[in-house]
mmCIF file of C-alpha atoms and ligand atoms in Angstrom:
data_model
loop_
_atom_site.group_PDB
_atom_site.id
_atom_site.type_symbol
_atom_site.label_atom_id
_atom_site.label_comp_id
_atom_site.label_asym_id
_atom_site.label_seq_id
_atom_site.Cartn_x
_atom_site.Cartn_y
_atom_site.Cartn_z
ATOM 1 C CA MET A 1 158.113 112.263 45.325
ATOM 2 C CA PRO A 2 158.538 111.422 49.046
ATOM 3 C CA ALA A 3 156.093 113.195 51.393
ATOM 4 C CA SER A 4 157.609 116.188 53.151
ATOM 5 C CA PRO A 5 158.310 115.523 56.850
ATOM 6 C CA ALA A 6 155.474 116.354 59.244
ATOM 7 C CA ARG A 7 155.349 119.860 60.685
ATOM 8 C CA ILE A 8 154.713 119.747 64.442
ATOM 9 C CA LEU A 9 153.104 122.497 66.526
ATOM 10 C CA ILE A 10 153.166 122.739 70.325
ATOM 11 C CA THR A 11 150.640 124.985 72.061
ATOM 12 C CA GLY A 12 151.514 126.512 75.435
ATOM 13 C CA ALA A 13 155.123 126.350 74.258
ATOM 14 C CA SER A 14 156.147 129.153 76.611
ATOM 15 C CA GLY A 15 155.070 127.073 79.630
ATOM 16 C CA GLN A 16 157.268 124.725 81.633
ATOM 17 C CA LEU A 17 156.123 121.518 79.928
ATOM 18 C CA GLY A 18 155.884 123.136 76.488
ATOM 19 C CA ARG A 19 159.495 124.304 76.544
ATOM 20 C CA LEU A 20 160.649 120.837 77.598
ATOM 21 C CA VAL A 21 158.685 119.260 74.709
ATOM 22 C CA VAL A 22 160.328 121.636 72.235
ATOM 23 C CA HIS A 23 163.779 120.796 73.597
ATOM 24 C CA ALA A 24 163.009 117.064 73.543
ATOM 25 C CA LEU A 25 161.892 117.317 69.899
ATOM 26 C CA LEU A 26 165.080 119.163 68.989
ATOM 27 C CA GLN A 27 167.068 116.075 69.953
ATOM 28 C CA THR A 28 165.715 114.185 66.966
ATOM 29 C CA ILE A 29 164.236 116.608 64.438
ATOM 30 C CA GLU A 30 165.146 119.796 62.643
ATOM 31 C CA PRO A 31 164.055 123.127 64.169
ATOM 32 C CA ALA A 32 162.350 123.963 60.849
ATOM 33 C CA ARG A 33 159.795 121.212 61.507
ATOM 34 C CA ILE A 34 158.761 122.680 64.879
ATOM 35 C CA VAL A 35 156.303 125.528 65.485
ATOM 36 C CA ALA A 36 156.014 127.001 68.984
ATOM 37 C CA ALA A 37 152.521 128.395 69.563
ATOM 38 C CA VAL A 38 152.284 130.860 72.437
ATOM 39 C CA ARG A 39 149.759 133.446 73.558
ATOM 40 C CA ASP A 40 152.485 136.028 74.109
ATOM 41 C CA THR A 41 155.273 135.896 71.523
ATOM 42 C CA ALA A 42 157.434 138.170 73.702
ATOM 43 C CA LYS A 43 157.901 135.172 76.029
ATOM 44 C CA ALA A 44 159.341 132.960 73.298
ATOM 45 C CA GLY A 45 162.454 134.853 72.179
ATOM 46 C CA ASP A 46 164.652 131.986 73.378
ATOM 47 C CA LEU A 47 162.716 129.518 71.213
ATOM 48 C CA ALA A 48 162.941 131.773 68.157
ATOM 49 C CA ALA A 49 166.693 132.011 68.761
ATOM 50 C CA LEU A 50 166.862 128.233 68.323
ATOM 51 C CA GLY A 51 165.504 128.588 64.780
ATOM 52 C CA ILE A 52 161.958 127.619 65.710
ATOM 53 C CA GLU A 53 159.041 129.460 64.186
ATOM 54 C CA VAL A 54 156.961 131.153 66.875
ATOM 55 C CA ARG A 55 153.274 131.818 66.189
ATOM 56 C CA ARG A 56 150.687 133.513 68.338
ATOM 57 C CA ALA A 57 147.898 131.211 69.500
ATOM 58 C CA ASP A 58 145.539 132.210 72.286
ATOM 59 C CA TYR A 59 143.053 129.515 73.328
ATOM 60 C CA THR A 60 140.421 132.197 73.879
ATOM 61 C CA LYS A 61 140.844 133.733 70.395
ATOM 62 C CA PRO A 62 139.881 131.284 67.622
ATOM 63 C CA GLU A 63 141.136 133.603 64.848
ATOM 64 C CA THR A 64 144.684 133.352 66.248
ATOM 65 C CA LEU A 65 144.354 129.554 66.238
ATOM 66 C CA ASP A 66 143.298 129.360 62.575
ATOM 67 C CA ALA A 67 146.278 131.484 61.560
ATOM 68 C CA ALA A 68 148.664 129.525 63.781
ATOM 69 C CA PHE A 69 147.654 126.064 62.556
ATOM 70 C CA VAL A 70 148.169 126.675 58.812
ATOM 71 C CA GLY A 71 150.367 123.921 57.325
ATOM 72 C CA ILE A 72 150.528 121.904 60.558
ATOM 73 C CA ASP A 73 150.416 118.087 60.398
ATOM 74 C CA ARG A 74 150.708 117.151 64.070
ATOM 75 C CA LEU A 75 149.586 119.264 66.970
ATOM 76 C CA LEU A 76 150.109 118.972 70.712
ATOM 77 C CA LEU A 77 147.443 120.699 72.791
ATOM 78 C CA ILE A 78 148.972 121.352 76.184
ATOM 79 C CA SER A 79 146.085 121.631 78.610
ATOM 80 C CA SER A 80 145.467 125.197 79.698
ATOM 81 C CA SER A 81 146.578 126.328 83.131
ATOM 82 C CA GLU A 82 143.304 128.242 83.544
ATOM 83 C CA VAL A 83 141.405 125.601 85.522
ATOM 84 C CA GLY A 84 137.641 126.097 85.198
ATOM 85 C CA GLN A 85 138.026 127.756 81.773
ATOM 86 C CA ARG A 86 139.668 124.816 80.109
ATOM 87 C CA LEU A 87 136.819 123.143 78.256
ATOM 88 C CA PRO A 88 135.789 126.149 76.105
ATOM 89 C CA GLN A 89 139.464 126.986 75.515
ATOM 90 C CA HIS A 90 140.312 123.433 74.498
ATOM 91 C CA ARG A 91 137.227 123.248 72.286
ATOM 92 C CA ASN A 92 138.511 126.288 70.398
ATOM 93 C CA VAL A 93 141.809 124.505 69.763
ATOM 94 C CA ILE A 94 140.136 121.230 68.737
ATOM 95 C CA ASP A 95 137.777 123.024 66.337
ATOM 96 C CA ALA A 96 140.641 124.974 64.760
ATOM 97 C CA ALA A 97 142.736 121.791 64.471
ATOM 98 C CA LYS A 98 139.835 120.175 62.657
ATOM 99 C CA ARG A 99 139.501 123.123 60.275
ATOM 100 C CA ALA A 100 143.255 122.950 59.640
ATOM 101 C CA GLY A 101 143.004 119.218 58.885
ATOM 102 C CA VAL A 102 145.797 118.106 61.210
ATOM 103 C CA LYS A 103 146.701 114.434 60.939
ATOM 104 C CA LEU A 104 147.344 113.948 64.657
ATOM 105 C CA LEU A 105 145.967 115.784 67.666
ATOM 106 C CA ALA A 106 147.831 114.948 70.867
ATOM 107 C CA TYR A 107 146.509 116.193 74.208
ATOM 108 C CA THR A 108 147.997 116.279 77.719
ATOM 109 C CA SER A 109 145.233 114.699 79.772
ATOM 110 C CA LEU A 110 145.283 113.245 83.286
ATOM 111 C CA LEU A 111 146.219 109.740 84.425
ATOM 112 C CA HIS A 112 143.196 107.407 84.165
ATOM 113 C CA ALA A 113 141.060 110.440 83.263
ATOM 114 C CA ASP A 114 138.048 108.223 82.583
ATOM 115 C CA SER A 115 137.945 106.817 86.122
ATOM 116 C CA SER A 116 140.070 109.248 88.157
ATOM 117 C CA PRO A 117 138.618 110.363 91.524
ATOM 118 C CA LEU A 118 140.378 113.748 91.207
ATOM 119 C CA GLY A 119 138.138 116.760 90.610
ATOM 120 C CA LEU A 120 140.705 117.918 88.051
ATOM 121 C CA ALA A 121 139.713 114.981 85.843
ATOM 122 C CA GLU A 122 136.338 116.413 84.836
ATOM 123 C CA GLU A 123 137.669 119.006 82.366
ATOM 124 C CA HIS A 124 140.018 116.378 80.935
ATOM 125 C CA ARG A 125 137.155 113.890 80.470
ATOM 126 C CA GLN A 126 135.126 116.559 78.668
ATOM 127 C CA THR A 127 138.097 117.536 76.505
ATOM 128 C CA GLU A 128 138.787 113.903 75.617
ATOM 129 C CA ALA A 129 135.128 113.541 74.588
ATOM 130 C CA ALA A 130 135.398 116.626 72.367
ATOM 131 C CA ILE A 131 138.562 115.224 70.775
ATOM 132 C CA ARG A 132 136.858 111.906 70.025
ATOM 133 C CA ALA A 133 133.831 113.748 68.612
ATOM 134 C CA SER A 134 136.107 115.749 66.273
ATOM 135 C CA GLY A 135 136.933 112.586 64.343
ATOM 136 C CA LEU A 136 140.616 113.579 64.208
ATOM 137 C CA PRO A 137 143.268 110.909 64.810
ATOM 138 C CA PHE A 138 144.366 111.459 68.422
ATOM 139 C CA ALA A 139 146.902 110.572 71.082
ATOM 140 C CA LEU A 140 145.680 111.039 74.648
ATOM 141 C CA LEU A 141 148.744 111.535 76.820
ATOM 142 C CA ARG A 142 147.233 110.872 80.225
ATOM 143 C CA ASN A 143 149.956 112.373 82.380
ATOM 144 C CA GLY A 144 150.329 111.438 86.021
ATOM 145 C CA TRP A 145 151.467 113.846 88.730
ATOM 146 C CA TYR A 146 154.617 115.884 88.226
ATOM 147 C CA SER A 147 157.189 115.037 90.937
ATOM 148 C CA GLU A 148 157.925 118.761 90.935
ATOM 149 C CA ASN A 149 154.472 119.405 92.438
ATOM 150 C CA TYR A 150 155.516 117.816 95.728
ATOM 151 C CA ALA A 151 159.121 118.979 95.477
ATOM 152 C CA ALA A 152 157.853 122.573 95.467
ATOM 153 C CA SER A 153 156.768 122.144 99.084
ATOM 154 C CA ILE A 154 160.211 121.031 100.316
ATOM 155 C CA PRO A 155 161.261 124.496 101.611
ATOM 156 C CA SER A 156 158.094 124.698 103.701
ATOM 157 C CA ALA A 157 158.513 121.085 104.897
ATOM 158 C CA LEU A 158 162.053 121.880 106.050
ATOM 159 C CA GLN A 159 160.885 125.019 107.789
ATOM 160 C CA HIS A 160 158.162 123.209 109.733
ATOM 161 C CA GLY A 161 159.779 119.782 110.072
ATOM 162 C CA ALA A 162 156.671 118.321 108.462
ATOM 163 C CA HIS A 163 155.081 117.819 105.075
ATOM 164 C CA ILE A 164 151.319 118.063 105.444
ATOM 165 C CA GLY A 165 148.702 116.492 103.203
ATOM 166 C CA SER A 166 145.670 114.272 102.983
ATOM 167 C CA ALA A 167 146.976 111.505 100.737
ATOM 168 C CA ALA A 168 147.141 109.065 103.677
ATOM 169 C CA GLU A 169 149.074 105.988 102.507
ATOM 170 C CA GLY A 170 148.057 106.439 98.860
ATOM 171 C CA ARG A 171 150.888 105.501 96.498
ATOM 172 C CA ILE A 172 151.942 108.146 94.017
ATOM 173 C CA ALA A 173 153.638 107.143 90.759
ATOM 174 C CA SER A 174 154.847 110.585 89.744
ATOM 175 C CA ALA A 175 157.489 111.412 87.143
ATOM 176 C CA ALA A 176 159.452 114.514 86.242
ATOM 177 C CA ARG A 177 158.005 117.017 83.762
ATOM 178 C CA ALA A 178 160.929 116.200 81.481
ATOM 179 C CA ASP A 179 159.793 112.562 81.348
ATOM 180 C CA TYR A 180 156.287 113.533 80.211
ATOM 181 C CA ALA A 181 157.835 115.960 77.716
ATOM 182 C CA ALA A 182 160.009 113.190 76.279
ATOM 183 C CA ALA A 183 156.895 111.028 75.884
ATOM 184 C CA ALA A 184 155.034 113.769 74.030
ATOM 185 C CA ALA A 185 158.041 114.300 71.764
ATOM 186 C CA ALA A 186 158.253 110.574 71.035
ATOM 187 C CA VAL A 187 154.590 110.419 70.012
ATOM 188 C CA LEU A 188 154.759 113.600 67.917
ATOM 189 C CA SER A 189 157.930 112.673 66.062
ATOM 190 C CA ALA A 190 157.122 108.996 65.421
ATOM 191 C CA GLU A 191 157.822 107.876 61.879
ATOM 192 C CA SER A 192 154.167 107.322 61.169
ATOM 193 C CA VAL A 193 150.892 107.881 62.972
ATOM 194 C CA SER A 194 148.992 104.663 63.520
ATOM 195 C CA ASP A 195 145.575 104.386 65.131
ATOM 196 C CA SER A 196 144.356 106.758 67.800
ATOM 197 C CA ARG A 197 145.843 105.783 71.145
ATOM 198 C CA ILE A 198 145.589 106.365 74.873
ATOM 199 C CA TYR A 199 148.764 106.390 76.955
ATOM 200 C CA GLU A 200 148.590 106.070 80.756
ATOM 201 C CA LEU A 201 151.817 107.811 81.735
ATOM 202 C CA ALA A 202 153.303 107.585 85.222
ATOM 203 C CA GLY A 203 156.590 107.047 87.031
ATOM 204 C CA ASP A 204 158.207 103.630 87.308
ATOM 205 C CA ASP A 205 158.351 103.847 91.107
ATOM 206 C CA ALA A 206 155.572 104.828 93.475
ATOM 207 C CA TYR A 207 155.911 106.311 96.961
ATOM 208 C CA THR A 208 153.698 107.410 99.831
ATOM 209 C CA LEU A 209 154.017 110.883 101.338
ATOM 210 C CA THR A 210 155.563 109.208 104.404
ATOM 211 C CA GLN A 211 158.296 107.934 102.094
ATOM 212 C CA PHE A 212 158.555 111.362 100.455
ATOM 213 C CA ALA A 213 159.157 112.959 103.884
ATOM 214 C CA ALA A 214 161.724 110.252 104.675
ATOM 215 C CA GLU A 215 163.554 111.051 101.426
ATOM 216 C CA ILE A 216 163.740 114.740 102.360
ATOM 217 C CA THR A 217 165.055 113.746 105.795
ATOM 218 C CA LYS A 218 167.673 111.443 104.271
ATOM 219 C CA GLN A 219 168.972 113.980 101.787
ATOM 220 C CA SER A 220 168.789 117.130 103.910
ATOM 221 C CA GLY A 221 169.894 115.631 107.219
ATOM 222 C CA ARG A 222 166.934 117.403 108.860
ATOM 223 C CA THR A 223 163.984 115.464 110.242
ATOM 224 C CA VAL A 224 160.791 115.914 108.226
ATOM 225 C CA ILE A 225 157.718 113.853 109.070
ATOM 226 C CA TYR A 226 154.558 113.380 107.072
ATOM 227 C CA GLN A 227 151.505 114.706 108.887
ATOM 228 C CA ASP A 228 148.255 113.426 107.398
ATOM 229 C CA MET A 229 145.031 115.310 107.995
ATOM 230 C CA PRO A 230 141.451 115.360 106.704
ATOM 231 C CA GLU A 231 140.957 117.076 103.342
ATOM 232 C CA ALA A 232 139.108 120.077 104.841
ATOM 233 C CA ALA A 233 141.847 120.665 107.427
ATOM 234 C CA PHE A 234 144.526 120.466 104.736
ATOM 235 C CA ARG A 235 142.625 122.986 102.601
ATOM 236 C CA THR A 236 142.368 125.341 105.572
ATOM 237 C CA ALA A 237 146.078 124.946 106.301
ATOM 238 C CA LEU A 238 146.908 125.822 102.677
ATOM 239 C CA THR A 239 144.742 128.941 102.642
ATOM 240 C CA GLY A 240 146.238 129.853 106.036
ATOM 241 C CA ALA A 241 149.659 129.643 104.396
ATOM 242 C CA GLY A 242 148.521 132.186 101.825
ATOM 243 C CA LEU A 243 147.365 130.034 98.896
ATOM 244 C CA PRO A 244 144.287 131.237 97.004
ATOM 245 C CA GLU A 245 141.127 129.289 97.933
ATOM 246 C CA ALA A 246 140.790 127.725 94.453
ATOM 247 C CA ILE A 247 144.374 126.395 94.455
ATOM 248 C CA ALA A 248 144.048 125.132 98.032
ATOM 249 C CA GLN A 249 140.838 123.346 97.099
ATOM 250 C CA LEU A 250 142.448 121.790 94.035
ATOM 251 C CA LEU A 251 145.537 120.579 95.926
ATOM 252 C CA ALA A 252 143.523 119.173 98.847
ATOM 253 C CA ASP A 253 141.117 117.419 96.483
ATOM 254 C CA SER A 254 144.026 115.947 94.515
ATOM 255 C CA ASP A 255 145.690 114.652 97.679
ATOM 256 C CA ALA A 256 142.405 113.085 98.784
ATOM 257 C CA GLY A 257 142.164 111.520 95.309
ATOM 258 C CA ALA A 258 145.705 110.172 95.752
ATOM 259 C CA ALA A 259 144.570 108.504 98.997
ATOM 260 C CA ARG A 260 142.044 106.629 96.865
ATOM 261 C CA GLY A 261 144.715 105.502 94.380
ATOM 262 C CA GLY A 262 144.110 108.288 91.833
ATOM 263 C CA LEU A 263 147.804 108.996 91.251
ATOM 264 C CA PHE A 264 148.952 105.381 91.097
ATOM 265 C CA ASP A 265 149.735 103.333 88.013
ATOM 266 C CA ASP A 266 152.181 100.512 87.442
ATOM 267 C CA SER A 267 151.849 99.938 83.719
ATOM 268 C CA HIS A 268 155.305 101.428 82.925
ATOM 269 C CA GLN A 269 153.985 102.850 79.651
ATOM 270 C CA LEU A 270 155.968 106.065 80.195
ATOM 271 C CA SER A 271 159.374 104.417 80.484
ATOM 272 C CA THR A 272 158.500 102.095 77.602
ATOM 273 C CA LEU A 273 157.616 105.072 75.414
ATOM 274 C CA ILE A 274 160.727 107.106 76.254
ATOM 275 C CA GLY A 275 163.088 104.123 76.198
ATOM 276 C CA ARG A 276 164.609 104.793 79.622
ATOM 277 C CA PRO A 277 163.547 104.626 83.284
ATOM 278 C CA THR A 278 161.586 107.617 84.559
ATOM 279 C CA THR A 279 163.348 110.135 86.805
ATOM 280 C CA PRO A 280 163.376 108.765 90.380
ATOM 281 C CA LEU A 281 161.758 110.868 93.117
ATOM 282 C CA ALA A 282 165.170 111.018 94.843
ATOM 283 C CA ALA A 283 166.627 112.886 91.847
ATOM 284 C CA THR A 284 163.823 115.471 91.880
ATOM 285 C CA VAL A 285 164.240 115.934 95.643
ATOM 286 C CA ALA A 286 168.011 116.374 95.182
ATOM 287 C CA GLN A 287 167.418 118.942 92.448
ATOM 288 C CA ALA A 288 164.956 120.860 94.645
ATOM 289 C CA LEU A 289 167.385 120.873 97.567
ATOM 290 C CA GLN A 290 170.067 122.436 95.359
ATOM 291 C CA ASN A 291 167.843 125.373 94.436
HETATM 292 N N1 NAP B 301 150.197 116.504 85.784
HETATM 293 C C1 NAP B 301 150.448 117.443 86.664
HETATM 294 O O1 NAP B 301 150.958 117.211 87.771
HETATM 295 C C2 NAP B 301 150.144 118.854 86.320
HETATM 296 C C3 NAP B 301 150.537 119.855 87.210
HETATM 297 C C4 NAP B 301 150.284 121.168 86.850
HETATM 298 C C5 NAP B 301 149.653 121.437 85.647
HETATM 299 N N2 NAP B 301 149.291 120.448 84.820
HETATM 300 C C6 NAP B 301 148.626 120.700 83.514
HETATM 301 O O2 NAP B 301 149.633 120.598 82.533
HETATM 302 C C7 NAP B 301 149.724 121.819 81.798
HETATM 303 C C8 NAP B 301 151.171 122.111 81.486
HETATM 304 O O3 NAP B 301 151.895 122.180 82.695
HETATM 305 P P1 NAP B 301 153.018 123.267 82.887
HETATM 306 O O4 NAP B 301 153.767 122.870 84.078
HETATM 307 O O5 NAP B 301 153.748 123.512 81.618
HETATM 308 O O6 NAP B 301 152.132 124.565 83.223
HETATM 309 P P2 NAP B 301 152.503 126.087 82.904
HETATM 310 O O7 NAP B 301 153.969 126.296 83.009
HETATM 311 O O8 NAP B 301 151.605 126.905 83.763
HETATM 312 O O9 NAP B 301 152.094 126.279 81.373
HETATM 313 C C9 NAP B 301 150.777 126.419 80.970
HETATM 314 C C10 NAP B 301 150.787 126.956 79.566
HETATM 315 O O10 NAP B 301 149.432 127.167 79.152
HETATM 316 C C11 NAP B 301 149.429 128.410 78.478
HETATM 317 N N3 NAP B 301 148.113 129.005 78.440
HETATM 318 C C12 NAP B 301 147.298 129.273 79.475
HETATM 319 N N4 NAP B 301 146.201 129.892 79.034
HETATM 320 C C13 NAP B 301 146.347 130.035 77.695
HETATM 321 C C14 NAP B 301 145.576 130.618 76.670
HETATM 322 N N5 NAP B 301 144.404 131.227 76.936
HETATM 323 N N6 NAP B 301 146.025 130.552 75.402
HETATM 324 C C15 NAP B 301 147.189 129.970 75.109
HETATM 325 N N7 NAP B 301 147.995 129.421 76.042
HETATM 326 C C16 NAP B 301 147.565 129.463 77.311
HETATM 327 C C17 NAP B 301 150.376 129.275 79.258
HETATM 328 O O11 NAP B 301 150.750 130.419 78.512
HETATM 329 P P3 NAP B 301 151.670 131.576 79.158
HETATM 330 O O12 NAP B 301 153.083 131.070 79.040
HETATM 331 O O13 NAP B 301 151.397 132.740 78.300
HETATM 332 O O14 NAP B 301 151.220 131.745 80.571
HETATM 333 C C18 NAP B 301 151.515 128.309 79.462
HETATM 334 O O15 NAP B 301 152.357 128.284 78.345
HETATM 335 C C19 NAP B 301 149.070 122.859 82.707
HETATM 336 O O16 NAP B 301 148.577 123.927 81.951
HETATM 337 C C20 NAP B 301 148.004 122.059 83.401
HETATM 338 O O17 NAP B 301 146.846 121.941 82.579
HETATM 339 C C21 NAP B 301 149.530 119.149 85.125
#
């Protein structure tokens, strides 16, 4: 008798990346093979309406994870958005995945997590170590920066005529969330799971923030320059603009890491995996300008 097709579960399925992974999976596999795991099922009515089973799974509540992972063959752990709390939360998921005997544990890590200068990398390094220690077959999806992260600051850049940051002339190989989602879907729905693998995922084209500002200028018809500043000054500017201290610190640290090459990669593993070029920065800027 042929083996029944693998059942795939996505954690954080109510988040922006999670939803995109579910929709990418739906392009090639039946809804009945997909389980959307969310901490608040009330947020996943749209996914249930697509014929997808929705299960409650809170990273902080191991009993919900055991119940959610029953019968699951392949599991995508989408890294928690609760920076600083991630390692214990991720450990709970890894331990429950091990108890459930999943045959593939995929995890959304950070580009070059093992050597990245970004402060954000530490929790990813620790999570990757816990995944290796679990002995489960794994896929480390080391995602680069989302282009949407920078695009979110376009309204403010237009207002001030400047995009501020501390990335200097660091080159940033970002890609759209949908590109990373397509990569996760490709790995999860592959015919068979081979050896554990690490994927360094980044955009095909890299740009500096000077080039980002020039792209905004070109598309909007309004002059926007890039104004570089020391990391501490950038952090102060972000808190001055109303961002919480922790977020300001994280963004300034990440920009400083970008100056040191932390968001650059030219291996083209993402476009190879998804079978198409990654979304150009210009397309994400155009999308942001329409909103
Ligand atoms: N590469 C990058 O540039 C970049 C940028 C931002 C974030 N990230 C990382 O990538 C992840 C996915 O990005 P995203 O844009 O989809 O972020 P997002 O929209 O904030 O989604 C995060 C997801 O994590 C879920 N979550 C948080 N705490 C949880 C818990 N205790 N139990 C279960 N689920 C929990 C959230 O659930 P709710 O829907 O209930 O809130 C949400 O579904 C982020 O969480 C972050 O780790 C990467």
